[in-house]
Short mmCIF file of C-alpha atoms and ligand atoms in Angstrom, two decimals:
data_model
loop_
_atom_site.label_atom_id
_atom_site.label_comp_id
_atom_site.label_asym_id
_atom_site.label_seq_id
_atom_site.Cartn_x
_atom_site.Cartn_y
_atom_site.Cartn_z
CA MET X 25 -8.62 11.01 25.00
CA LYS X 26 -6.35 12.27 22.20
CA LYS X 27 -8.25 13.22 19.05
CA PRO X 28 -6.80 13.98 15.60
CA ASP X 29 -6.21 17.56 14.51
CA MET X 30 -5.83 18.04 10.75
CA LYS X 31 -4.16 21.46 11.13
CA GLU X 32 -1.41 19.93 13.25
CA ALA X 33 -1.13 16.98 10.85
CA ARG X 34 -0.49 19.37 7.96
CA LYS X 35 2.54 21.02 9.63
CA ARG X 36 6.07 20.23 8.57
CA GLN X 37 8.79 21.38 10.94
CA GLN X 38 12.51 20.68 10.88
CA LYS X 39 12.35 18.48 13.97
CA GLU X 40 14.67 15.50 14.01
CA ILE X 41 13.04 12.11 13.70
CA LYS X 42 13.17 9.99 16.84
CA TYR X 43 14.26 6.41 16.31
CA THR X 44 12.99 4.16 19.07
CA LYS X 45 12.58 0.44 19.75
CA TYR X 46 9.31 -1.30 20.42
CA LYS X 47 8.73 -1.97 24.11
CA THR X 48 7.70 -5.57 24.57
CA LYS X 49 4.88 -6.23 27.06
CA SER X 50 5.40 -8.97 29.60
CA ASN X 51 1.76 -9.14 30.72
CA LYS X 52 0.11 -11.91 28.66
CA PHE X 53 -3.35 -10.41 28.96
CA GLY X 54 -4.45 -11.94 25.65
CA ASN X 55 -4.07 -15.55 26.84
CA ASN X 56 -7.19 -17.59 26.00
CA LYS X 57 -8.54 -14.76 23.87
CA THR X 58 -8.92 -14.53 20.10
CA TYR X 59 -8.70 -11.73 17.54
CA PHE X 60 -9.82 -10.93 14.01
CA VAL X 61 -8.22 -8.23 11.84
CA ARG X 62 -9.78 -6.84 8.65
CA THR X 63 -7.52 -4.78 6.37
CA TYR X 64 -8.52 -2.12 3.86
CA GLY X 65 -6.30 -0.31 1.36
CA CYS X 66 -2.68 -0.43 0.31
CA GLN X 67 0.29 -2.73 0.88
CA MET X 68 1.53 -0.53 3.73
CA ASN X 69 -1.73 -1.22 5.51
CA GLU X 70 -1.40 -4.93 4.82
CA HIS X 71 2.01 -4.84 6.44
CA ASP X 72 0.67 -2.77 9.37
CA SER X 73 -1.91 -5.50 9.89
CA GLU X 74 0.92 -8.03 10.08
CA LYS X 75 2.36 -5.86 12.88
CA ILE X 76 -1.05 -5.67 14.60
CA CYS X 77 -1.21 -9.49 14.51
CA GLY X 78 2.39 -9.69 15.76
CA MET X 79 1.70 -7.42 18.74
CA LEU X 80 -1.55 -9.21 19.64
CA GLU X 81 0.07 -12.65 19.48
CA SER X 82 3.01 -11.43 21.56
CA VAL X 83 0.65 -11.12 24.54
CA GLY X 84 -1.18 -14.39 23.94
CA PHE X 85 -4.08 -13.56 21.58
CA LYS X 86 -4.77 -16.23 18.94
CA LYS X 87 -6.02 -15.53 15.43
CA SER X 88 -9.63 -16.45 14.70
CA GLU X 89 -11.50 -16.80 11.41
CA ASP X 90 -14.87 -16.44 13.14
CA ILE X 91 -15.79 -12.84 13.94
CA GLU X 92 -18.78 -13.84 16.07
CA LYS X 93 -16.56 -15.84 18.43
CA SER X 94 -13.66 -13.39 18.53
CA ASP X 95 -12.85 -11.37 21.63
CA ILE X 96 -11.50 -8.47 19.65
CA VAL X 97 -12.04 -7.24 16.08
CA ILE X 98 -9.75 -4.59 14.60
CA LEU X 99 -10.45 -2.72 11.38
CA ASN X 100 -7.24 -1.43 9.84
CA THR X 101 -8.69 1.29 7.66
CA CYS X 102 -7.89 3.27 4.51
CA ALA X 103 -8.83 6.89 3.84
CA ILE X 104 -7.75 7.23 0.24
CA ARG X 105 -11.18 6.86 -1.37
CA GLU X 106 -14.78 7.38 -0.46
CA ASN X 107 -15.73 3.75 -1.02
CA ALA X 108 -13.07 2.52 1.44
CA HIS X 109 -14.77 4.76 4.04
CA ASP X 110 -18.19 3.42 3.16
CA LYS X 111 -16.99 -0.17 3.46
CA VAL X 112 -15.65 0.46 6.98
CA PHE X 113 -18.84 2.13 8.17
CA GLY X 114 -20.86 -0.68 6.55
CA PHE X 115 -18.80 -3.30 8.37
CA LEU X 116 -19.18 -1.43 11.67
CA GLY X 117 -22.95 -1.97 11.24
CA VAL X 118 -22.34 -5.71 11.01
CA LEU X 119 -20.18 -5.61 14.16
CA LYS X 120 -22.87 -3.68 16.03
CA HIS X 121 -25.36 -6.40 15.15
CA ILE X 122 -22.94 -9.07 16.43
CA LYS X 123 -22.43 -7.12 19.67
CA ASP X 124 -26.19 -6.63 20.10
CA THR X 125 -27.12 -10.24 19.43
CA VAL X 126 -24.44 -12.90 19.92
CA ASN X 127 -21.32 -11.42 21.47
CA PRO X 128 -21.92 -8.41 23.76
CA ASN X 129 -18.34 -8.54 25.07
CA LEU X 130 -16.79 -8.13 21.64
CA ILE X 131 -14.18 -5.35 21.62
CA VAL X 132 -14.17 -3.32 18.40
CA GLY X 133 -11.18 -1.18 17.45
CA ILE X 134 -10.24 1.12 14.57
CA CYS X 135 -6.67 1.67 13.35
CA GLY X 136 -5.18 2.97 10.10
CA CYS X 137 -5.62 6.15 8.07
CA MET X 138 -9.29 6.78 8.88
CA SER X 139 -8.40 6.97 12.56
CA GLN X 140 -6.22 9.99 11.74
CA GLU X 141 -9.14 11.93 10.22
CA GLU X 142 -10.75 14.48 12.50
CA VAL X 143 -14.23 14.16 10.93
CA VAL X 144 -14.16 10.38 11.17
CA VAL X 145 -13.14 10.29 14.82
CA ASN X 146 -15.72 12.94 15.74
CA GLU X 147 -18.36 10.83 14.03
CA LEU X 148 -17.19 7.67 15.78
CA ILE X 149 -17.33 9.45 19.14
CA LYS X 150 -20.84 10.77 18.56
CA LYS X 151 -22.59 8.02 16.65
CA TYR X 152 -20.61 4.80 17.05
CA LYS X 153 -20.56 4.35 20.79
CA TYR X 154 -19.90 0.63 20.44
CA VAL X 155 -16.43 1.28 18.99
CA ASP X 156 -14.18 0.53 21.97
CA PHE X 157 -10.90 2.04 20.86
CA VAL X 158 -9.32 4.13 18.12
CA CYS X 159 -5.56 4.00 17.62
CA GLY X 160 -3.77 6.33 15.17
CA THR X 161 -1.06 5.46 12.67
CA HIS X 162 1.72 7.23 14.60
CA ASN X 163 1.17 5.34 17.85
CA LEU X 164 0.40 1.89 16.49
CA ASP X 165 3.17 0.59 18.76
CA ASN X 166 0.96 1.61 21.70
CA LEU X 167 -1.97 -0.51 20.52
CA LEU X 168 -1.66 -3.14 23.26
CA THR X 169 -1.74 -0.50 26.01
CA LEU X 170 -4.99 0.89 24.61
CA ILE X 171 -6.54 -2.56 24.44
CA GLU X 172 -5.37 -3.46 27.94
CA GLN X 173 -6.75 -0.19 29.35
CA ARG X 174 -10.05 -0.81 27.56
CA ILE X 175 -10.27 -4.31 29.12
CA GLN X 176 -9.27 -3.13 32.62
CA THR X 177 -11.37 0.05 32.83
CA ASN X 178 -14.23 -0.77 30.47
CA ASN X 179 -13.80 2.78 29.15
CA ARG X 180 -13.47 3.66 25.51
CA GLN X 181 -9.89 4.54 24.50
CA ILE X 182 -9.07 7.09 21.82
CA GLU X 183 -5.46 7.93 21.12
CA VAL X 184 -4.56 9.61 17.84
CA LEU X 185 -1.44 11.77 17.57
CA SER X 186 -1.38 14.49 14.93
CA TYR X 187 2.29 15.15 14.44
CA GLU X 188 4.98 14.45 11.92
CA GLY X 189 5.82 11.02 13.29
CA ASP X 190 8.80 8.95 14.41
CA VAL X 191 10.24 5.56 13.50
CA VAL X 192 9.71 2.60 15.81
CA GLU X 193 11.84 -0.47 15.11
CA ASP X 194 11.33 -4.11 16.12
CA ILE X 195 7.53 -4.19 16.26
CA PRO X 196 6.66 -7.91 16.25
CA VAL X 197 5.28 -9.17 12.93
CA ILE X 198 3.26 -12.21 11.90
CA ARG X 199 3.77 -12.39 8.15
CA GLU X 200 0.96 -13.59 5.86
CA SER X 201 3.37 -15.27 3.45
CA LYS X 202 6.35 -17.48 4.21
CA TYR X 203 8.05 -16.62 0.92
CA SER X 204 7.37 -12.99 0.08
CA ALA X 205 7.74 -10.24 2.68
CA TRP X 206 6.90 -6.56 2.92
CA VAL X 207 9.69 -4.37 4.27
CA ASP X 208 8.96 -0.74 5.17
CA ILE X 209 11.70 1.63 4.08
CA ILE X 210 10.05 5.03 4.39
CA TYR X 211 6.93 6.25 6.19
CA GLY X 212 4.77 9.28 5.42
CA CYS X 213 4.83 11.62 2.46
CA ASP X 214 5.76 15.25 1.82
CA LYS X 215 4.46 15.53 -1.71
CA PHE X 216 1.00 16.91 -0.83
CA CYS X 217 -0.73 15.96 -4.08
CA THR X 218 -3.89 18.04 -3.82
CA TYR X 219 -6.30 15.08 -3.93
CA CYS X 220 -4.48 12.94 -1.37
CA ILE X 221 -5.05 12.60 2.36
CA VAL X 222 -1.92 10.51 3.05
CA PRO X 223 0.46 13.37 4.03
CA TYR X 224 -2.05 14.25 6.77
CA THR X 225 -2.75 10.72 7.97
CA ARG X 226 0.79 9.31 7.75
CA GLY X 227 2.93 12.33 8.60
CA LYS X 228 6.17 13.51 7.06
CA GLN X 229 8.67 11.44 5.10
CA ARG X 230 10.70 9.39 7.57
CA SER X 231 13.26 6.95 6.25
CA ARG X 232 14.27 3.92 8.23
CA LYS X 233 18.00 3.61 8.73
CA LYS X 234 19.69 1.63 5.98
CA GLU X 235 21.34 -0.78 8.48
CA ASP X 236 17.95 -1.74 9.95
CA ILE X 237 16.46 -2.41 6.51
CA ILE X 238 19.40 -4.46 5.29
CA GLU X 239 19.49 -6.47 8.52
CA GLU X 240 15.77 -7.20 8.18
CA VAL X 241 16.25 -8.42 4.60
CA LYS X 242 19.21 -10.61 5.64
CA GLN X 243 17.12 -12.20 8.38
CA LEU X 244 14.21 -12.76 5.99
CA LYS X 245 16.55 -14.46 3.55
CA GLU X 246 17.93 -16.68 6.30
CA SER X 247 14.38 -17.64 7.30
CA GLY X 248 13.67 -18.85 3.75
CA PHE X 249 11.99 -15.82 2.18
CA LYS X 250 12.59 -15.56 -1.55
CA GLU X 251 11.25 -12.07 -2.17
CA VAL X 252 11.07 -8.72 -0.45
CA THR X 253 9.00 -5.72 -1.48
CA LEU X 254 10.39 -2.43 -0.20
CA LEU X 255 7.46 -0.29 0.86
CA GLY X 256 6.68 3.38 1.14
CA GLN X 257 4.14 5.93 -0.04
CA ASN X 258 6.98 7.33 -2.15
CA VAL X 259 9.95 4.97 -2.03
CA ASN X 260 11.95 7.11 -4.44
CA ALA X 261 12.29 9.77 -1.73
CA TYR X 262 14.12 7.23 0.45
CA GLY X 263 17.06 8.69 2.36
CA LYS X 264 16.45 12.35 1.49
CA ASP X 265 15.46 13.16 5.08
CA ILE X 266 18.42 11.51 6.81
CA TYR X 267 21.32 11.07 4.40
CA ASN X 268 23.24 13.43 2.13
CA ASP X 269 24.69 10.76 -0.10
CA TYR X 270 22.53 7.65 0.18
CA ASN X 271 19.32 7.17 -1.76
CA LEU X 272 17.01 4.50 -3.12
CA ALA X 273 19.52 3.54 -5.82
CA ASN X 274 22.11 2.81 -3.09
CA LEU X 275 19.58 0.97 -0.95
CA LEU X 276 18.41 -1.16 -3.88
CA SER X 277 22.03 -2.11 -4.56
CA ASP X 278 22.68 -3.00 -0.94
CA VAL X 279 19.46 -5.01 -0.67
CA ALA X 280 20.34 -6.81 -3.93
CA ASP X 281 23.77 -7.58 -2.41
CA THR X 282 22.13 -9.58 0.40
CA GLY X 283 21.49 -12.24 -2.24
CA ILE X 284 17.74 -12.42 -1.67
CA LYS X 285 16.30 -13.87 -4.88
CA ARG X 286 13.82 -11.11 -5.70
CA VAL X 287 13.65 -7.44 -4.79
CA ARG X 288 10.60 -5.28 -5.57
CA PHE X 289 9.61 -1.81 -4.49
CA VAL X 290 6.39 0.17 -4.40
CA THR X 291 5.14 2.93 -4.79
CA SER X 292 7.18 5.26 -7.00
CA HIS X 293 6.72 8.96 -7.58
CA PRO X 294 8.05 10.03 -11.01
CA TRP X 295 9.43 13.28 -9.56
CA ASP X 296 11.93 11.51 -7.32
CA PHE X 297 12.77 8.71 -9.78
CA THR X 298 16.36 9.29 -10.94
CA GLU X 299 18.35 7.81 -13.84
CA GLU X 300 20.69 6.35 -11.20
CA MET X 301 17.76 4.32 -9.89
CA VAL X 302 16.83 3.16 -13.41
CA ASP X 303 20.46 2.06 -13.97
CA VAL X 304 20.53 0.01 -10.78
CA ILE X 305 17.27 -1.71 -11.67
CA ALA X 306 18.61 -2.41 -15.15
CA LYS X 307 21.91 -3.79 -13.85
CA ARG X 308 20.92 -5.99 -10.95
CA GLU X 309 19.40 -9.35 -11.84
CA ASN X 310 17.56 -9.82 -8.58
CA ILE X 311 15.78 -6.45 -8.80
CA MET X 312 12.57 -7.31 -10.61
CA PRO X 313 11.81 -5.47 -13.87
CA TYR X 314 8.36 -4.38 -12.71
CA ILE X 315 7.64 -0.75 -11.92
CA HIS X 316 4.42 0.84 -10.78
CA LEU X 317 4.70 4.42 -11.98
CA PRO X 318 1.59 6.52 -11.25
CA LEU X 319 0.79 8.94 -14.08
CA GLN X 320 -2.51 10.33 -12.69
CA SER X 321 -3.16 12.55 -15.74
CA GLY X 322 -1.75 13.18 -19.19
CA SER X 323 -2.58 16.87 -19.11
CA ASN X 324 0.05 19.30 -17.81
CA LYS X 325 -2.71 21.62 -16.64
CA VAL X 326 -4.32 18.88 -14.55
CA LEU X 327 -0.96 17.61 -13.27
CA LYS X 328 -0.31 21.13 -11.99
CA LEU X 329 -3.72 21.28 -10.33
CA MET X 330 -2.89 17.94 -8.73
CA ASN X 331 0.49 19.32 -7.57
CA ARG X 332 2.24 16.32 -9.08
CA ARG X 333 5.44 18.33 -9.80
CA TYR X 334 6.15 16.75 -13.21
CA THR X 335 4.92 17.34 -16.72
CA LYS X 336 3.75 14.71 -19.17
CA GLU X 337 7.04 15.26 -21.01
CA ASP X 338 9.01 14.46 -17.81
CA TYR X 339 6.89 11.36 -17.32
CA LEU X 340 7.42 10.14 -20.89
CA LYS X 341 11.17 10.74 -20.65
CA LEU X 342 11.39 8.59 -17.52
CA TYR X 343 9.03 5.99 -18.97
CA ASN X 344 11.08 5.68 -22.17
CA SER X 345 14.30 5.46 -20.23
CA ILE X 346 12.97 2.57 -18.12
CA ARG X 347 11.69 0.78 -21.22
CA LYS X 348 15.03 1.29 -22.99
CA LYS X 349 17.36 0.34 -20.16
CA VAL X 350 15.47 -2.33 -18.21
CA ASN X 351 15.15 -5.58 -20.17
CA ASN X 352 11.63 -7.00 -20.42
CA SER X 353 10.26 -4.35 -18.11
CA SER X 354 6.60 -4.06 -17.33
CA ILE X 355 5.11 -0.81 -16.15
CA THR X 356 1.73 -0.23 -14.56
CA THR X 357 0.17 3.04 -13.52
CA ASP X 358 -2.59 4.90 -11.65
CA ILE X 359 -4.89 7.35 -13.41
CA ILE X 360 -7.62 9.63 -12.05
CA VAL X 361 -10.31 10.93 -14.39
CA GLY X 362 -12.71 13.81 -13.78
CA PHE X 363 -10.37 15.88 -11.60
CA PRO X 364 -11.78 19.40 -11.04
CA GLY X 365 -10.95 21.43 -14.15
CA GLU X 366 -10.33 18.42 -16.42
CA THR X 367 -11.79 19.24 -19.83
CA GLU X 368 -12.49 16.84 -22.67
CA LYS X 369 -9.21 18.02 -24.22
CA ASP X 370 -7.28 17.27 -21.00
CA PHE X 371 -8.87 13.84 -20.84
CA ASN X 372 -7.93 13.16 -24.46
CA GLU X 373 -4.32 14.00 -23.57
CA THR X 374 -4.48 11.28 -20.92
CA LEU X 375 -5.77 8.84 -23.52
CA GLU X 376 -2.93 9.85 -25.86
CA ILE X 377 -0.31 9.00 -23.22
CA VAL X 378 -1.99 5.70 -22.48
CA GLU X 379 -1.89 4.91 -26.22
CA LYS X 380 1.81 5.84 -26.29
CA CYS X 381 2.86 3.99 -23.16
CA LYS X 382 0.80 0.84 -23.68
CA PHE X 383 0.88 0.11 -19.95
CA ASP X 384 0.85 -3.47 -18.73
CA GLY X 385 -2.03 -2.47 -16.49
CA ALA X 386 -3.55 0.49 -14.71
CA PHE X 387 -5.58 1.24 -11.62
CA THR X 388 -8.10 3.78 -12.82
CA PHE X 389 -10.38 5.93 -10.68
CA ALA X 390 -13.03 8.59 -11.01
CA PHE X 391 -12.13 11.60 -8.85
CA SER X 392 -13.92 11.75 -5.51
CA PRO X 393 -12.95 14.53 -3.09
CA ARG X 394 -11.37 13.60 0.24
CA GLU X 395 -12.41 15.95 2.99
CA ASN X 396 -9.70 18.36 4.17
CA THR X 397 -7.58 18.05 1.02
CA PRO X 398 -7.00 21.08 -1.25
CA ALA X 399 -8.83 19.35 -4.11
CA SER X 400 -11.96 19.10 -1.96
CA LEU X 401 -12.12 22.91 -2.06
CA MET X 402 -11.86 23.06 -5.87
CA LYS X 403 -15.03 23.49 -7.84
CA GLU X 404 -16.06 20.18 -9.38
CA THR X 405 -16.46 20.70 -13.12
CA VAL X 406 -17.07 17.17 -14.36
CA SER X 407 -20.47 15.57 -13.76
CA GLU X 408 -20.63 12.07 -12.27
CA GLU X 409 -22.04 10.81 -15.55
CA GLU X 410 -19.15 12.31 -17.51
CA LYS X 411 -16.63 10.89 -15.04
CA MET X 412 -18.09 7.41 -15.54
CA ASP X 413 -18.07 7.89 -19.29
CA ARG X 414 -14.39 8.91 -19.25
CA LEU X 415 -13.52 6.05 -16.92
CA HIS X 416 -15.22 3.60 -19.26
CA LYS X 417 -13.35 4.96 -22.31
CA LEU X 418 -10.04 4.87 -20.44
CA ASN X 419 -10.61 1.33 -19.18
CA GLU X 420 -11.28 0.07 -22.70
CA ILE X 421 -7.86 1.27 -23.83
CA VAL X 422 -6.09 0.14 -20.64
CA ASN X 423 -7.61 -3.34 -20.96
CA LYS X 424 -6.69 -3.55 -24.64
CA TYR X 425 -2.99 -2.98 -23.88
CA SER X 426 -3.03 -5.13 -20.78
CA ASN X 427 -4.40 -8.00 -22.91
CA ILE X 428 -1.78 -7.39 -25.59
CA ALA X 429 1.00 -7.46 -22.95
CA ASN X 430 -0.36 -10.71 -21.54
CA LYS X 431 -0.84 -12.30 -24.99
CA LYS X 432 2.82 -11.63 -25.81
CA LEU X 433 3.76 -14.04 -23.04
CA GLU X 434 1.89 -16.99 -24.53
CA GLY X 435 4.33 -19.76 -25.39
CA THR X 436 7.19 -18.20 -23.37
CA ILE X 437 8.90 -19.65 -20.32
CA GLN X 438 8.60 -17.43 -17.23
CA LYS X 439 10.22 -17.72 -13.83
CA CYS X 440 7.51 -17.76 -11.17
CA LEU X 441 7.68 -17.60 -7.41
CA VAL X 442 4.94 -20.05 -6.43
CA THR X 443 3.16 -18.66 -3.41
CA ASP X 444 -0.07 -20.58 -2.87
CA VAL X 445 -2.80 -22.92 -4.07
CA SER X 446 -4.70 -21.25 -6.91
CA GLU X 447 -7.89 -19.48 -5.86
CA LYS X 448 -9.48 -20.54 -9.15
CA ASP X 449 -8.66 -24.22 -9.01
CA ASP X 450 -7.65 -26.36 -6.00
CA ASN X 451 -5.64 -28.60 -8.30
CA LYS X 452 -3.40 -25.77 -9.40
CA VAL X 453 -0.89 -23.53 -7.67
CA CYS X 454 -0.32 -19.86 -8.35
CA GLY X 455 2.58 -17.48 -8.39
CA TYR X 456 4.02 -14.33 -9.88
CA THR X 457 6.36 -13.83 -12.81
CA GLU X 458 9.29 -11.45 -12.52
CA ASN X 459 6.99 -8.88 -14.17
CA MET X 460 4.38 -9.34 -11.46
CA LYS X 461 1.89 -11.25 -13.63
CA LEU X 462 -0.29 -13.69 -11.75
CA VAL X 463 -0.04 -17.22 -13.16
CA ASN X 464 -2.28 -20.18 -12.34
CA ILE X 465 0.01 -23.14 -12.78
CA LYS X 466 -0.69 -26.77 -13.52
CA GLY X 467 1.75 -28.41 -11.14
CA PRO X 468 2.07 -30.07 -7.71
CA LYS X 469 1.60 -28.27 -4.40
CA SER X 470 5.20 -29.13 -3.54
CA LEU X 471 6.17 -26.20 -5.80
CA ILE X 472 4.87 -23.71 -3.25
CA GLY X 473 7.75 -21.59 -1.96
CA LYS X 474 9.99 -22.26 -4.97
CA ILE X 475 10.99 -20.20 -7.98
CA VAL X 476 10.29 -22.41 -10.99
CA GLU X 477 10.08 -22.20 -14.76
CA VAL X 478 6.57 -22.15 -16.14
CA LYS X 479 5.36 -22.31 -19.75
CA ILE X 480 2.59 -19.76 -20.35
CA VAL X 481 -0.16 -21.54 -22.26
CA GLU X 482 -2.96 -18.99 -22.21
CA ALA X 483 -3.32 -15.30 -21.43
CA LYS X 484 -6.53 -14.26 -19.69
CA SER X 485 -7.57 -10.66 -18.97
CA PHE X 486 -6.19 -10.50 -15.43
CA SER X 487 -4.04 -13.61 -15.14
CA LEU X 488 -2.12 -16.21 -17.11
CA ASP X 489 -2.45 -19.98 -17.27
CA GLY X 490 0.79 -21.93 -17.22
CA GLU X 491 2.35 -25.38 -16.92
CA TYR X 492 5.25 -26.29 -14.69
CA VAL X 493 8.42 -26.98 -16.70
CA LYS X 494 11.22 -27.33 -14.12
S1 SF4 Q 530 2.94 11.05 -3.56
FE1 SF4 Q 530 0.98 12.16 -3.70
S2 SF4 Q 530 -0.53 10.50 -4.05
FE2 SF4 Q 530 1.33 9.52 -3.25
S3 SF4 Q 530 1.02 9.41 -1.03
FE3 SF4 Q 530 2.16 11.31 -1.43
S4 SF4 Q 530 0.59 12.88 -1.60
FE4 SF4 Q 530 -0.46 10.91 -1.81
#
């Protein structure tokens, strides 16, 4: 049994990153067995789940939509917020019931960020005896060995490594979409924002080698993918750990050179976002003009408490530069209200920036402490009621500007990558504009997988309605 150790996870040494290749298993021990994977959290987790599916299918497991009849259920978890935790523990209750009543042989496993948390794993060991295995984020490539050992020995398997992490290439992947693909470019994070657990659960910043990324994009293009999204907790730090003279701006250029129709990237940290990167985005037609640029707070005092390493003035300078240089850009953000020490005045400064920036959208949150982070040791100064009140006020302004941004598109023609049948209406398809706006489109299903022109006929709060033009 290897349990997580948060003290070890916090360490940053100057050790070189090991680049290794995934070791394929020849034993098809999953033949005639089925699996179900539930994903919580961010895009990196969604992509990790695609790898989990890829590994399972490589040894014969088949995907199932029916949990009760599955042989194995894996929860790929998120540790970023309290409610993600609660959801996982709630779902474990459902799985226990299934094991107790209809499927006693069901194997239940936990992967993802929660598996890297010492308190969580200790709780799973003590109180959740029906969880059959726990696999950490750093050894995901060893998942099949843990499952095989669990099947062969009937013993619970717990393997979580608390170290800075390596890079494993060529893990098999079953992608959710045939047209739009996630591509990891950097793992981990060294920013240590005081509220965030990610640097402890995902290890240090480790960039993939540029050749491996570019080759992956070329192959995706050849297989018919129209869009790639370059992924990392902080993509703007790409290359800093392994190259002296190659960064995200260079990588974006090289990925754009592959000729793939659309290039996106997420998530950005304003501190590492250079003018060189803005210029590349502005210049290259196939780099989409959509940027998610987390602000978190509009108060310099709170930004400092959060250890965000930029001031509101720095943020505004970058924001204005993107707006000026990148044609038709849209910018979304993340904001936390009620951080320890945030006064009414600090909160009003956040509202002022939101009024200035007129974001296309924002993910807004009330602060909730994550155990073992520095912010969890700060004295909470904002009551839950006040947090909710601030969140409500913020959301009103965010929604106002999001509606205005959507309304501006009414009557315009937008290029959309059509990805699926619309969830709202079986007779429509849906897709995303270059600015990452979801459009429900009146048009035939044969459009799926194509980039087409769509006339925007109506702006709704969280989506647009459009008609296929050509
Ligand atoms: S940049 Fe900050 S918020 Fe983002 S993953 Fe790193 S520590 Fe967390």
